[in-house]
Amino acid sequence: MDVAFLDVRAINARHADELKAAAARVIDSGWYVLGQEVDAFEREFAQWCGLPHAVGVGNGLDALLLILRAYQSLGRLVEGDEVIVAGNTFIASFLAVTHSGLVPVPVEPEPSTFNIDPARIEAAIGPRTRAIMPVHLYGQLADMPAIAAIADRHRLLVIEDAAQAHGAIRAGRRAGSFGDAAAFSFFPAKNLGALGDGGAVVTADAELAARVAALRNYGSLEKYRHLYQGVNSRLDEMQAAMLRVKLGYVDADVAHRRAVARRYLAAIQHRDIALPEVVRDESHAWHLFVVRSTHRDALQAHLLAHGIHAQVHYPVPPHRQPAYAGIFAGNLPLTERLHEEVLSLPIGPTLDDAEVARVISACMSFEVRP
């Protein structure tokens, strides 16, 4: 049997009876949009994050986009303002900024953690900079104390892209609780994954939460009264019910991911495979376990020959995508090198000891051929 990169079917099969009961509850309710399941999940997820407000939306991109549009509606951002963002992130971080008429300013990461480098953030701040969007890439918290200090000095908003960081903790605070607002994705492969798309905005700012709640629903908080030019991006009742079930298992799943990661970190000792740096064990939720190799493609092929499915996150950085052709004039040499070297090994809550051992053995048997 091959070792799957992530077995989503097996993850959900563990909770099949609860998920089916939740689905039946929604079907029997006769209420399928913005009902009791969404209300309950928003309360439960906000409490889990340690914040007073959560607003369920259609997906992770919309969560970021609606935060930015809410701040525009509140007069905190205007078209043409700059948002500092990690250069090596998934394209959704960039799309949210540009779809809002704002300007992304990509910044290089720290090579050891893959997260945005606070020193480079400070250097990138200009007269039009209004916000910083740190991405907790691969599940490890960015250096939020340093980023918060920079934001305070320059009076900037901090918008966390926490799409990959469900369960990451620092000093008792969860991902999403460090900035002015944060966006989560519940794509099925996430640490907290729905059975379809979904997302959420979390914040301590009641005014922002109310504005996001209106914007996600055609700009309306009261039926047929539209205060703002909103969109249709509502977390589905069925997905909210699924997420309520799975929220109770996230911490245990993340603990399993951490145990797998510790085994990888201890056992994979190979001169051609660079392991990720972990700043604090609890600050990494291990959505992905990403190694680096200058022989990345050969390593991936070697692993596949041994039945190990590894993936690349991500092969092309956003600023080099055709969607942004001609927009970014500067170079991001570290970002571009990382995208040529990174490889994600299997990691997930259903990976068993034998499968972990197979991944380790396959990595250790890798040979670079001339």
Tab-separated table of N, CA and C in Angstrom, residues 253-340:
chain	number	residue	atom	x	y	z
A	253	ASP	N	-5.959	15.969	16.898
A	253	ASP	CA	-5.358	15.759	15.578
A	253	ASP	C	-4.037	16.513	15.449
A	254	VAL	N	-4.005	17.733	15.950
A	254	VAL	CA	-2.766	18.515	15.897
A	254	VAL	C	-1.692	17.871	16.766
A	255	ALA	N	-2.077	17.332	17.902
A	255	ALA	CA	-1.109	16.630	18.752
A	255	ALA	C	-0.497	15.445	18.014
A	256	HIS	N	-1.310	14.731	17.235
A	256	HIS	CA	-0.787	13.617	16.445
A	256	HIS	C	0.173	14.131	15.377
A	257	ARG	N	-0.204	15.213	14.713
A	257	ARG	CA	0.683	15.800	13.704
A	257	ARG	C	2.030	16.177	14.332
A	258	ARG	N	1.984	16.751	15.535
A	258	ARG	CA	3.231	17.144	16.202
A	258	ARG	C	4.083	15.922	16.521
A	259	ALA	N	3.444	14.834	16.913
A	259	ALA	CA	4.197	13.608	17.214
A	259	ALA	C	4.871	13.068	15.960
A	260	VAL	N	4.165	13.098	14.835
A	260	VAL	CA	4.768	12.658	13.566
A	260	VAL	C	5.935	13.564	13.207
A	261	ALA	N	5.730	14.868	13.338
A	261	ALA	CA	6.787	15.825	13.001
A	261	ALA	C	8.029	15.604	13.864
A	262	ARG	N	7.827	15.334	15.148
A	262	ARG	CA	8.978	15.093	16.022
A	262	ARG	C	9.761	13.864	15.570
A	263	ARG	N	9.064	12.844	15.117
A	263	ARG	CA	9.758	11.654	14.610
A	263	ARG	C	10.559	11.986	13.346
A	264	TYR	N	9.955	12.732	12.453
A	264	TYR	CA	10.680	13.137	11.245
A	264	TYR	C	11.928	13.944	11.605
A	265	LEU	N	11.756	14.911	12.493
A	265	LEU	CA	12.868	15.796	12.849
A	265	LEU	C	14.011	15.036	13.508
A	266	ALA	N	13.675	13.999	14.270
A	266	ALA	CA	14.706	13.227	14.964
A	266	ALA	C	15.387	12.218	14.056
A	267	ALA	N	14.654	11.679	13.086
A	267	ALA	CA	15.169	10.523	12.343
A	267	ALA	C	15.677	10.831	10.947
A	268	ILE	N	15.193	11.896	10.327
A	268	ILE	CA	15.655	12.221	8.969
A	268	ILE	C	16.908	13.075	9.086
A	269	GLN	N	18.025	12.447	8.891
A	269	GLN	CA	19.321	13.126	8.948
A	269	GLN	C	20.039	12.851	7.633
A	270	HIS	N	19.905	13.777	6.691
A	270	HIS	CA	20.398	13.556	5.330
A	270	HIS	C	20.993	14.859	4.821
A	271	ARG	N	22.167	14.796	4.282
A	271	ARG	CA	22.860	16.017	3.867
A	271	ARG	C	22.147	16.750	2.740
A	272	ASP	N	21.307	16.051	1.979
A	272	ASP	CA	20.603	16.679	0.862
A	272	ASP	C	19.145	17.002	1.190
A	273	ILE	N	18.767	16.869	2.450
A	273	ILE	CA	17.408	17.184	2.875
A	273	ILE	C	17.491	18.105	4.089
A	274	ALA	N	17.061	19.356	3.921
A	274	ALA	CA	17.075	20.324	5.015
A	274	ALA	C	15.719	20.302	5.706
A	275	LEU	N	15.740	20.133	7.017
A	275	LEU	CA	14.505	20.055	7.795
A	275	LEU	C	14.039	21.446	8.216
A	276	PRO	N	12.738	21.608	8.452
A	276	PRO	CA	12.239	22.914	8.896
A	276	PRO	C	12.668	23.204	10.326
A	277	GLU	N	12.808	24.484	10.623
A	277	GLU	CA	13.133	24.899	11.990
A	277	GLU	C	11.844	25.145	12.762
A	278	VAL	N	11.778	24.622	13.970
A	278	VAL	CA	10.615	24.810	14.830
A	278	VAL	C	10.996	25.770	15.946
A	279	VAL	N	10.331	26.901	15.988
A	279	VAL	CA	10.645	27.898	17.009
A	279	VAL	C	10.168	27.419	18.378
A	280	ARG	N	8.924	26.944	18.440
A	280	ARG	CA	8.346	26.357	19.659
A	280	ARG	C	7.439	25.220	19.228
A	281	ASP	N	7.468	24.129	19.955
A	281	ASP	CA	6.687	22.965	19.555
A	281	ASP	C	5.205	23.293	19.414
A	282	GLU	N	4.656	24.010	20.395
A	282	GLU	CA	3.220	24.266	20.375
A	282	GLU	C	2.827	25.337	19.368
A	283	SER	N	3.812	26.098	18.862
A	283	SER	CA	3.492	27.169	17.914
A	283	SER	C	3.361	26.663	16.485
A	284	HIS	N	3.604	25.366	16.280
A	284	HIS	CA	3.497	24.789	14.941
A	284	HIS	C	2.378	23.755	14.940
A	285	ALA	N	1.388	23.965	14.079
A	285	ALA	CA	0.258	23.041	13.975
A	285	ALA	C	0.478	21.994	12.896
A	286	TRP	N	1.585	22.088	12.169
A	286	TRP	CA	1.992	21.082	11.183
A	286	TRP	C	0.887	20.742	10.183
A	287	HIS	N	0.306	21.802	9.606
A	287	HIS	CA	-0.564	21.566	8.449
A	287	HIS	C	0.236	20.866	7.350
A	288	LEU	N	1.478	21.284	7.205
A	288	LEU	CA	2.388	20.654	6.252
A	288	LEU	C	3.753	20.471	6.905
A	289	PHE	N	4.433	19.393	6.549
A	289	PHE	CA	5.825	19.185	6.963
A	289	PHE	C	6.673	19.372	5.709
A	290	VAL	N	7.354	20.520	5.656
A	290	VAL	CA	8.035	20.934	4.418
A	290	VAL	C	9.544	20.877	4.600
A	291	VAL	N	10.198	20.083	3.774
A	291	VAL	CA	11.655	20.023	3.749
A	291	VAL	C	12.156	20.779	2.526
A	292	ARG	N	13.454	20.996	2.495
A	292	ARG	CA	14.082	21.628	1.331
A	292	ARG	C	15.168	20.716	0.787
A	293	SER	N	15.292	20.724	-0.525
A	293	SER	CA	16.393	20.004	-1.165
A	293	SER	C	16.708	20.663	-2.499
A	294	THR	N	17.988	20.836	-2.769
A	294	THR	CA	18.392	21.344	-4.088
A	294	THR	C	18.160	20.303	-5.165
A	295	HIS	N	17.815	19.094	-4.737
A	295	HIS	CA	17.476	18.003	-5.666
A	295	HIS	C	16.014	17.605	-5.453
A	296	ARG	N	15.169	18.611	-5.278
A	296	ARG	CA	13.776	18.386	-4.923
A	296	ARG	C	13.050	17.422	-5.862
A	297	ASP	N	13.147	17.639	-7.166
A	297	ASP	CA	12.408	16.799	-8.108
A	297	ASP	C	12.876	15.345	-8.055
A	298	ALA	N	14.185	15.160	-7.897
A	298	ALA	CA	14.715	13.800	-7.789
A	298	ALA	C	14.255	13.150	-6.489
A	299	LEU	N	14.220	13.925	-5.416
A	299	LEU	CA	13.735	13.393	-4.134
A	299	LEU	C	12.272	13.004	-4.229
A	300	GLN	N	11.472	13.834	-4.840
A	300	GLN	CA	10.053	13.515	-4.988
A	300	GLN	C	9.854	12.244	-5.814
A	301	ALA	N	10.623	12.111	-6.884
A	301	ALA	CA	10.522	10.908	-7.713
A	301	ALA	C	10.979	9.670	-6.944
A	302	HIS	N	12.031	9.821	-6.158
A	302	HIS	CA	12.526	8.707	-5.345
A	302	HIS	C	11.465	8.261	-4.342
A	303	LEU	N	10.841	9.210	-3.676
A	303	LEU	CA	9.811	8.863	-2.705
A	303	LEU	C	8.630	8.170	-3.385
A	304	LEU	N	8.227	8.673	-4.539
A	304	LEU	CA	7.105	8.057	-5.243
A	304	LEU	C	7.430	6.624	-5.654
A	305	ALA	N	8.680	6.391	-6.056
A	305	ALA	CA	9.098	5.028	-6.408
A	305	ALA	C	8.994	4.080	-5.215
A	306	HIS	N	9.033	4.650	-4.004
A	306	HIS	CA	8.883	3.852	-2.787
A	306	HIS	C	7.455	3.914	-2.241
A	307	GLY	N	6.531	4.413	-3.041
A	307	GLY	CA	5.132	4.461	-2.637
A	307	GLY	C	4.783	5.591	-1.704
A	308	ILE	N	5.646	6.607	-1.631
A	308	ILE	CA	5.417	7.742	-0.739
A	308	ILE	C	4.983	8.931	-1.585
A	309	HIS	N	3.804	9.456	-1.309
A	309	HIS	CA	3.285	10.582	-2.090
A	309	HIS	C	3.621	11.899	-1.389
A	310	ALA	N	4.496	12.679	-2.003
A	310	ALA	CA	4.875	13.992	-1.495
A	310	ALA	C	4.415	15.051	-2.502
A	311	GLN	N	4.168	16.257	-2.014
A	311	GLN	CA	3.672	17.321	-2.879
A	311	GLN	C	4.497	18.589	-2.715
A	312	VAL	N	4.362	19.503	-3.671
A	312	VAL	CA	5.111	20.762	-3.664
A	312	VAL	C	4.158	21.904	-3.299
A	313	HIS	N	4.484	22.615	-2.224
A	313	HIS	CA	3.699	23.771	-1.787
A	313	HIS	C	4.629	24.985	-1.627
A	314	TYR	N	4.842	25.737	-2.700
A	314	TYR	CA	4.109	25.786	-3.958
A	314	TYR	C	5.127	25.894	-5.071
A	315	PRO	N	4.844	25.382	-6.275
A	315	PRO	CA	5.876	25.366	-7.312
A	315	PRO	C	6.232	26.747	-7.861
A	316	VAL	N	5.275	27.691	-7.862
A	316	VAL	CA	5.520	29.030	-8.419
A	316	VAL	C	4.996	30.069	-7.431
A	317	PRO	N	5.825	31.039	-7.033
A	317	PRO	CA	5.342	32.064	-6.098
A	317	PRO	C	4.347	32.997	-6.770
A	318	PRO	N	3.494	33.659	-5.985
A	318	PRO	CA	2.453	34.511	-6.579
A	318	PRO	C	2.978	35.573	-7.533
A	319	HIS	N	4.091	36.218	-7.182
A	319	HIS	CA	4.565	37.322	-8.022
A	319	HIS	C	5.105	36.855	-9.358
A	320	ARG	N	5.299	35.533	-9.530
A	320	ARG	CA	5.747	34.977	-10.800
A	320	ARG	C	4.626	34.255	-11.550
A	321	GLN	N	3.431	34.317	-11.028
A	321	GLN	CA	2.299	33.689	-11.698
A	321	GLN	C	1.854	34.550	-12.889
A	322	PRO	N	1.341	33.922	-13.962
A	322	PRO	CA	0.833	34.714	-15.103
A	322	PRO	C	-0.214	35.741	-14.692
A	323	ALA	N	-0.983	35.456	-13.649
A	323	ALA	CA	-2.021	36.391	-13.199
A	323	ALA	C	-1.442	37.746	-12.798
A	324	TYR	N	-0.163	37.767	-12.385
A	324	TYR	CA	0.466	39.007	-11.951
A	324	TYR	C	1.637	39.404	-12.853
A	325	ALA	N	1.595	38.936	-14.073
A	325	ALA	CA	2.678	39.245	-15.022
A	325	ALA	C	2.814	40.754	-15.220
A	326	GLY	N	4.039	41.239	-15.094
A	326	GLY	CA	4.324	42.647	-15.335
A	326	GLY	C	3.989	43.581	-14.191
A	327	ILE	N	3.502	43.043	-13.080
A	327	ILE	CA	3.079	43.907	-11.974
A	327	ILE	C	4.204	44.133	-10.973
A	328	PHE	N	4.989	43.093	-10.693
A	328	PHE	CA	6.050	43.198	-9.693
A	328	PHE	C	7.407	43.286	-10.386
A	329	ALA	N	8.062	44.429	-10.207
A	329	ALA	CA	9.328	44.646	-10.892
A	329	ALA	C	10.521	44.102	-10.116
A	330	GLY	N	10.417	44.040	-8.800
A	330	GLY	CA	11.553	43.639	-7.991
A	330	GLY	C	11.774	42.139	-7.979
A	331	ASN	N	12.919	41.740	-7.441
A	331	ASN	CA	13.252	40.328	-7.316
A	331	ASN	C	13.076	39.870	-5.876
A	332	LEU	N	12.687	38.616	-5.733
A	332	LEU	CA	12.605	37.976	-4.425
A	332	LEU	C	13.410	36.683	-4.514
A	333	PRO	N	14.733	36.793	-4.480
A	333	PRO	CA	15.567	35.618	-4.766
A	333	PRO	C	15.378	34.471	-3.779
A	334	LEU	N	15.203	34.776	-2.508
A	334	LEU	CA	15.018	33.701	-1.533
A	334	LEU	C	13.673	33.011	-1.759
A	335	THR	N	12.640	33.793	-1.942
A	335	THR	CA	11.321	33.225	-2.230
A	335	THR	C	11.380	32.315	-3.438
A	336	GLU	N	12.016	32.777	-4.497
A	336	GLU	CA	12.059	31.986	-5.725
A	336	GLU	C	12.889	30.714	-5.537
A	337	ARG	N	13.951	30.807	-4.759
A	337	ARG	CA	14.754	29.602	-4.503
A	337	ARG	C	13.967	28.592	-3.663
A	338	LEU	N	13.244	29.090	-2.676
A	338	LEU	CA	12.448	28.183	-1.854
A	338	LEU	C	11.435	27.421	-2.695
A	339	HIS	N	10.805	28.102	-3.615
A	339	HIS	CA	9.791	27.439	-4.432
A	339	HIS	C	10.401	26.386	-5.353
A	340	GLU	N	11.678	26.459	-5.564
A	340	GLU	CA	12.364	25.429	-6.355
A	340	GLU	C	12.840	24.261	-5.498
